[in-house]
Every structure is written in structure tokens, then in C-alpha cells.
CSV table of C-alpha atoms in Angstrom, one decimal:
chain,number,residue,atom,x,y,z
A,17,UNK,CA,16.3,0.0,-11.3
A,18,UNK,CA,15.9,0.7,-7.6
A,19,UNK,CA,12.5,2.3,-6.8
A,20,UNK,CA,12.8,2.6,-3.0
A,21,UNK,CA,16.0,2.7,-1.0
A,22,UNK,CA,15.7,2.8,2.8
A,23,UNK,CA,19.1,3.6,4.4
A,24,UNK,CA,19.7,3.0,8.2
A,25,UNK,CA,16.4,4.6,9.4
A,26,UNK,CA,15.5,4.9,13.0
A,27,UNK,CA,12.2,6.2,14.5
A,28,UNK,CA,11.0,6.6,18.0
A,29,UNK,CA,7.4,7.1,19.1
A,30,UNK,CA,6.5,8.2,22.6
A,31,UNK,CA,10.1,7.2,23.7
A,32,UNK,CA,9.5,3.7,22.2
A,33,UNK,CA,11.9,2.7,19.4
A,34,UNK,CA,10.0,1.4,16.4
A,35,UNK,CA,12.9,1.1,13.9
A,36,UNK,CA,16.6,1.0,14.6
A,37,UNK,CA,19.0,1.1,11.6
A,38,UNK,CA,16.5,-0.4,9.2
A,39,UNK,CA,17.6,-1.0,5.6
A,40,UNK,CA,15.5,-2.1,2.7
A,41,UNK,CA,15.6,-1.9,-1.1
A,42,UNK,CA,12.6,-2.3,-3.4
A,43,UNK,CA,13.2,-2.7,-7.2
A,44,UNK,CA,11.1,-1.0,-9.8
A,45,UNK,CA,7.8,-2.8,-10.6
A,46,UNK,CA,8.2,-5.3,-7.8
A,47,UNK,CA,5.2,-6.4,-5.9
A,48,UNK,CA,6.3,-6.8,-2.3
A,49,UNK,CA,4.2,-8.0,0.6
A,50,UNK,CA,4.9,-6.8,4.2
A,51,UNK,CA,3.7,-9.2,6.8
A,52,UNK,CA,3.9,-9.3,10.6
A,53,UNK,CA,1.8,-9.4,13.7
A,54,UNK,CA,0.1,-6.2,15.0
A,55,UNK,CA,2.8,-3.8,16.3
A,56,UNK,CA,5.5,-5.1,13.9
A,57,UNK,CA,6.0,-1.7,12.4
A,58,UNK,CA,4.3,-2.2,9.0
A,59,UNK,CA,2.1,0.9,9.0
A,60,UNK,CA,4.8,3.0,10.5
A,61,UNK,CA,7.1,2.0,7.7
A,62,UNK,CA,4.5,3.0,5.1
A,63,UNK,CA,4.0,6.4,6.8
A,64,UNK,CA,7.8,6.9,6.8
A,65,UNK,CA,8.1,6.1,3.1
A,66,UNK,CA,5.3,8.7,2.4
A,67,UNK,CA,7.2,11.3,4.4
A,68,UNK,CA,4.4,11.7,6.9
A,69,UNK,CA,6.7,10.8,9.8
A,70,UNK,CA,10.0,12.5,10.5
A,71,UNK,CA,12.8,10.0,11.0
A,72,UNK,CA,15.3,10.2,13.9
A,73,UNK,CA,18.0,8.9,11.7
A,74,UNK,CA,18.6,7.8,8.1
A,75,UNK,CA,17.0,8.5,4.8
A,76,UNK,CA,14.5,7.1,2.3
A,77,UNK,CA,14.9,7.6,-1.4
A,78,UNK,CA,12.4,7.2,-4.2
A,79,UNK,CA,14.2,6.7,-7.5
A,80,UNK,CA,17.4,8.2,-6.0
A,81,UNK,CA,15.5,11.3,-4.7
A,82,UNK,CA,15.4,11.8,-1.0
A,83,UNK,CA,11.9,11.9,0.6
A,84,UNK,CA,11.5,15.0,2.7
A,85,UNK,CA,9.3,14.6,5.8
A,86,UNK,CA,6.3,16.9,6.0
A,87,UNK,CA,6.0,17.5,2.3
A,88,UNK,CA,3.5,16.2,-0.3
A,89,UNK,CA,4.9,13.6,-2.6
A,90,UNK,CA,2.5,12.7,-5.4
A,91,UNK,CA,5.0,10.1,-6.7
A,92,UNK,CA,3.9,8.0,-3.7
A,93,UNK,CA,0.3,6.8,-3.3
A,94,UNK,CA,-1.1,5.4,-0.1
A,95,UNK,CA,-4.4,3.5,0.0
A,96,UNK,CA,-5.6,3.5,3.6
A,97,UNK,CA,-6.8,0.5,5.4
A,98,UNK,CA,-10.2,2.1,6.0
A,99,UNK,CA,-11.5,3.9,2.8
A,100,UNK,CA,-13.7,6.1,5.0
A,101,UNK,CA,-10.6,7.8,6.1
A,102,UNK,CA,-9.8,8.6,2.5
A,103,UNK,CA,-13.1,9.4,1.0
A,104,UNK,CA,-14.7,12.7,2.1
A,105,UNK,CA,-16.2,14.5,-0.9
A,106,UNK,CA,-19.9,14.8,-1.9
A,107,UNK,CA,-19.6,12.4,-4.9
A,108,UNK,CA,-17.3,9.6,-6.1
A,109,UNK,CA,-16.1,11.8,-9.0
A,110,UNK,CA,-15.2,14.6,-6.6
A,111,UNK,CA,-13.2,12.2,-4.5
A,112,UNK,CA,-11.3,10.7,-7.4
A,113,UNK,CA,-10.3,14.1,-9.0
A,114,UNK,CA,-9.5,15.8,-5.7
A,115,UNK,CA,-5.8,14.8,-5.8
A,116,UNK,CA,-5.3,15.7,-9.4
A,117,UNK,CA,-6.9,19.1,-8.9
A,118,UNK,CA,-4.4,19.8,-6.2
A,119,UNK,CA,-1.5,19.0,-8.6
A,120,UNK,CA,-2.5,22.1,-10.6
A,121,UNK,CA,-3.3,20.1,-13.7
A,122,UNK,CA,-5.5,21.6,-16.5
A,123,UNK,CA,-9.2,20.6,-16.6
A,124,UNK,CA,-8.6,18.7,-19.8
A,125,UNK,CA,-5.8,16.7,-18.3
A,126,UNK,CA,-7.8,15.9,-15.2
A,127,UNK,CA,-10.7,14.8,-17.2
A,128,UNK,CA,-8.5,12.5,-19.4
A,129,UNK,CA,-6.9,11.0,-16.3
A,130,UNK,CA,-10.3,10.6,-14.7
A,131,UNK,CA,-11.8,8.7,-17.6
A,132,UNK,CA,-8.8,6.5,-17.7
A,133,UNK,CA,-8.8,5.5,-14.0
A,134,UNK,CA,-12.5,4.9,-13.8
A,135,UNK,CA,-12.2,2.4,-16.7
A,136,UNK,CA,-9.0,0.8,-15.2
A,137,UNK,CA,-10.5,0.3,-11.8
A,138,UNK,CA,-14.1,-0.4,-13.0
A,139,UNK,CA,-16.0,2.3,-11.1
A,140,UNK,CA,-17.5,4.2,-14.0
A,141,UNK,CA,-21.0,3.3,-12.8
A,142,UNK,CA,-20.4,4.8,-9.4
A,143,UNK,CA,-19.1,8.3,-10.3
A,144,UNK,CA,-22.3,10.1,-9.3
A,145,UNK,CA,-22.9,8.2,-6.1
A,146,UNK,CA,-22.3,9.4,-2.6
A,147,UNK,CA,-19.2,7.7,-1.2
A,148,UNK,CA,-20.4,6.8,2.2
A,149,UNK,CA,-23.4,4.9,0.7
A,150,UNK,CA,-21.1,2.5,-1.2
A,151,UNK,CA,-20.3,-1.0,-0.2
A,152,UNK,CA,-16.9,-1.8,1.3
A,153,UNK,CA,-15.6,-3.2,-2.0
A,154,UNK,CA,-16.8,-0.2,-3.9
A,155,UNK,CA,-15.2,2.2,-1.5
A,156,UNK,CA,-11.9,0.3,-1.8
A,157,UNK,CA,-11.8,0.6,-5.6
A,158,UNK,CA,-12.8,4.3,-5.5
A,159,UNK,CA,-10.0,4.9,-3.0
A,160,UNK,CA,-7.6,3.2,-5.4
A,161,UNK,CA,-8.8,5.3,-8.3
A,162,UNK,CA,-8.3,8.5,-6.2
A,163,UNK,CA,-4.6,7.5,-5.9
A,164,UNK,CA,-4.1,6.2,-9.4
A,165,UNK,CA,-5.3,9.5,-11.0
A,166,UNK,CA,-2.1,11.2,-9.6
A,167,UNK,CA,0.0,8.6,-11.5
A,168,UNK,CA,2.3,7.7,-8.6
A,169,UNK,CA,5.4,5.7,-9.2
A,170,UNK,CA,4.8,3.5,-6.2
A,171,UNK,CA,1.6,2.6,-4.3
A,172,UNK,CA,1.4,1.4,-0.7
A,173,UNK,CA,-1.6,-0.7,0.2
A,174,UNK,CA,-2.4,-0.9,3.9
A,175,UNK,CA,-4.6,-4.0,4.6
A,176,UNK,CA,-6.5,-3.5,1.4
A,177,UNK,CA,-8.7,-6.6,1.7
A,178,UNK,CA,-9.8,-5.8,5.3
A,179,UNK,CA,-13.6,-6.0,5.6
A,180,UNK,CA,-14.2,-7.0,2.0
A,181,UNK,CA,-16.6,-9.8,1.0
A,182,UNK,CA,-15.3,-12.7,-1.2
A,183,UNK,CA,-16.4,-11.1,-4.5
A,184,UNK,CA,-14.8,-7.7,-3.7
A,185,UNK,CA,-11.7,-9.4,-2.4
A,186,UNK,CA,-11.3,-11.4,-5.7
A,187,UNK,CA,-11.8,-8.2,-7.8
A,188,UNK,CA,-9.1,-6.5,-5.7
A,189,UNK,CA,-6.6,-9.4,-6.1
A,190,UNK,CA,-7.2,-9.4,-9.9
A,191,UNK,CA,-6.6,-5.7,-10.0
A,192,UNK,CA,-3.4,-5.9,-8.0
A,193,UNK,CA,-2.1,-8.8,-10.1
A,194,UNK,CA,-2.5,-6.6,-13.3
A,195,UNK,CA,-1.0,-3.5,-11.7
A,196,UNK,CA,2.1,-2.1,-13.5
A,197,UNK,CA,3.3,0.1,-10.6
A,198,UNK,CA,5.7,-0.8,-7.9
A,199,UNK,CA,3.5,-1.8,-5.0
A,200,UNK,CA,4.0,-2.6,-1.4
A,201,UNK,CA,1.1,-4.5,0.3
A,202,UNK,CA,0.8,-4.7,4.1
A,203,UNK,CA,-1.7,-7.4,5.0
A,204,UNK,CA,-2.8,-10.1,7.5
A,205,UNK,CA,-4.5,-11.7,4.5
A,206,UNK,CA,-1.6,-14.0,3.6
A,207,UNK,CA,-3.4,-15.7,0.8
A,208,UNK,CA,-3.7,-12.4,-0.9
A,209,UNK,CA,0.1,-11.9,-0.5
A,210,UNK,CA,0.7,-15.3,-2.1
A,211,UNK,CA,-1.5,-14.5,-5.1
A,212,UNK,CA,-0.3,-10.9,-5.7
A,213,UNK,CA,3.4,-10.6,-4.5
A,214,UNK,CA,6.6,-11.9,-6.0
A,215,UNK,CA,8.5,-11.1,-2.8
A,216,UNK,CA,7.6,-11.0,0.9
A,217,UNK,CA,9.2,-9.4,3.9
A,218,UNK,CA,8.5,-10.5,7.5
A,219,UNK,CA,8.7,-7.8,10.1
A,220,UNK,CA,8.8,-8.1,13.9
A,221,UNK,CA,9.2,-5.3,16.4
A,222,UNK,CA,10.5,-3.0,13.7
A,223,UNK,CA,13.1,-5.4,12.3
A,224,UNK,CA,13.2,-7.3,9.0
A,225,UNK,CA,13.3,-11.0,10.0
A,226,UNK,CA,13.0,-12.6,6.6
A,227,UNK,CA,12.9,-11.5,2.9
A,228,UNK,CA,12.4,-13.7,-0.1
A,229,UNK,CA,10.0,-15.8,-2.2
A,230,UNK,CA,6.5,-15.8,-0.6
A,231,UNK,CA,5.9,-19.6,-0.9
A,232,UNK,CA,9.3,-20.4,0.7
A,233,UNK,CA,9.1,-17.8,3.5
A,234,UNK,CA,5.5,-18.5,4.4
A,235,UNK,CA,5.8,-22.3,4.4
A,236,UNK,CA,8.5,-22.2,7.1
A,237,UNK,CA,6.6,-23.3,10.1
A,238,UNK,CA,9.3,-22.3,12.6
A,239,UNK,CA,9.8,-18.9,11.1
A,240,UNK,CA,6.1,-18.1,11.0
A,241,UNK,CA,5.4,-19.4,14.5
A,242,UNK,CA,8.3,-17.4,16.0
A,243,UNK,CA,6.8,-14.2,14.4
A,244,UNK,CA,3.2,-14.8,15.6
A,245,UNK,CA,2.1,-15.8,12.1
A,246,UNK,CA,0.4,-18.9,10.7
A,247,UNK,CA,1.1,-20.7,7.5
A,248,UNK,CA,-1.5,-19.9,4.9
A,249,UNK,CA,-4.0,-22.8,4.4
A,250,UNK,CA,-2.9,-23.2,0.7
A,251,UNK,CA,0.6,-24.0,1.8
A,252,UNK,CA,-0.2,-26.3,4.7
A,253,UNK,CA,-2.1,-28.9,2.7
């Protein structure tokens, strides 16, 4: 089953062309890594999938339903690169339930979902804490919980391991490995992509340069060098 279908999209920003006739298909429950140097178009692609950006041309479908720009789509979850951009409520619990409350769910349904996600993500001990006092790893997992409670069909992770210490990064990787949702992960952390994703896409200047098995794509020295990337250490031994 196709989860995301991107058909011939084009997008310009400040008269600069980011995408031109881009096409991409993501299957249900795939774990797909998106890699590329800064300015490759990764974050812009994520914002387009969410419907935050209005395309100049083309369409994006989620399970055969066209994504309308400028509208809220709870079926799509976005975990920001910086959790401080995502967490803003007085307590962790308030942040986690915020999205569910705005879906118009009953209090009993919200509580049931809340109890489920804090167990799944492992943040039960943090629910009464003030978000900005948490560590980077704790903030990351709380941000993920705030997305999961809306039960999205696809989750987009934008540089999820940025600024995490080794222990927090390992916890994140283990969580992503066990995730049952369709996920797209944009990351400079190529070792994370290797551990989590079953498919990787290389982007450069808004174009898809390569698409395939992570180990094969990221061990191609010429391909990686031409796209301002380096072979992950675990593949260069």
C-alpha cells in the first residue's frame, strides 16, 4: 500500500527554485532516511508533505487523499529538529495532550491515549515537569509523545538526534527501530539512518540523486562525495 505519493511537485522560495517536477513514493510502514548537505531541500520537502507550504505545481497524497496546503492534517506528525520550537506548555502533560485536545476528543479518550504514549515513549516520570527544564533527550521524547498521541499515519523526523548525548541518542534509535508507523527521517547522523531505515534517499539541490538500500547507497564513495556527504564510519572499515 502506498502511504505517500508525491507527483511532479515544484516549489519556489524568494524566486529560488527548490523543487522542479519532483516525484517520490513511500510505502506503508517503510522507514525512509532522507540525507543530503545543508540546502538540499530536506526540510522543505517535509514542510510540503505536511501542507505547510503551498506548492507551485503538483500534488502530494497521503493514502490517496490529496494534502491541502494551509490546513491541519493530524494524519501527519512532524517532530521538529529543535524540541524547544515544539514544547510551550506549563507542564509535560499539557504539552503532550495539547494536540489531542485540539482534535475534539473526549476527556476519557485523551486520557487513554495519554497513558498509552507516555508508556510507549518512556516519559511517565516526567509528566509534571516543566518542559524547558528537561534535558535535550527528555525534550526529544516528550516532543515525540506529543505527536504520537494524535495517532498519525506517518511521522516526519527532522534531525531527531541533533544535540543528543550518546545515551539519549541510543534510546531514540531503539524507539525508532520499534516504531510501527511509516516514518521519514531527515538526518546528518548517517549512522542513525543505517540503524533505523530500510531505505535511503539522497537529495541535492531539490533533486533525488539516489534511492535504495542504505548500506549500498552510503558505501558508494563517488556518489557520497559528489553530494557533499561522507561514508559513515561503520561502512568505511
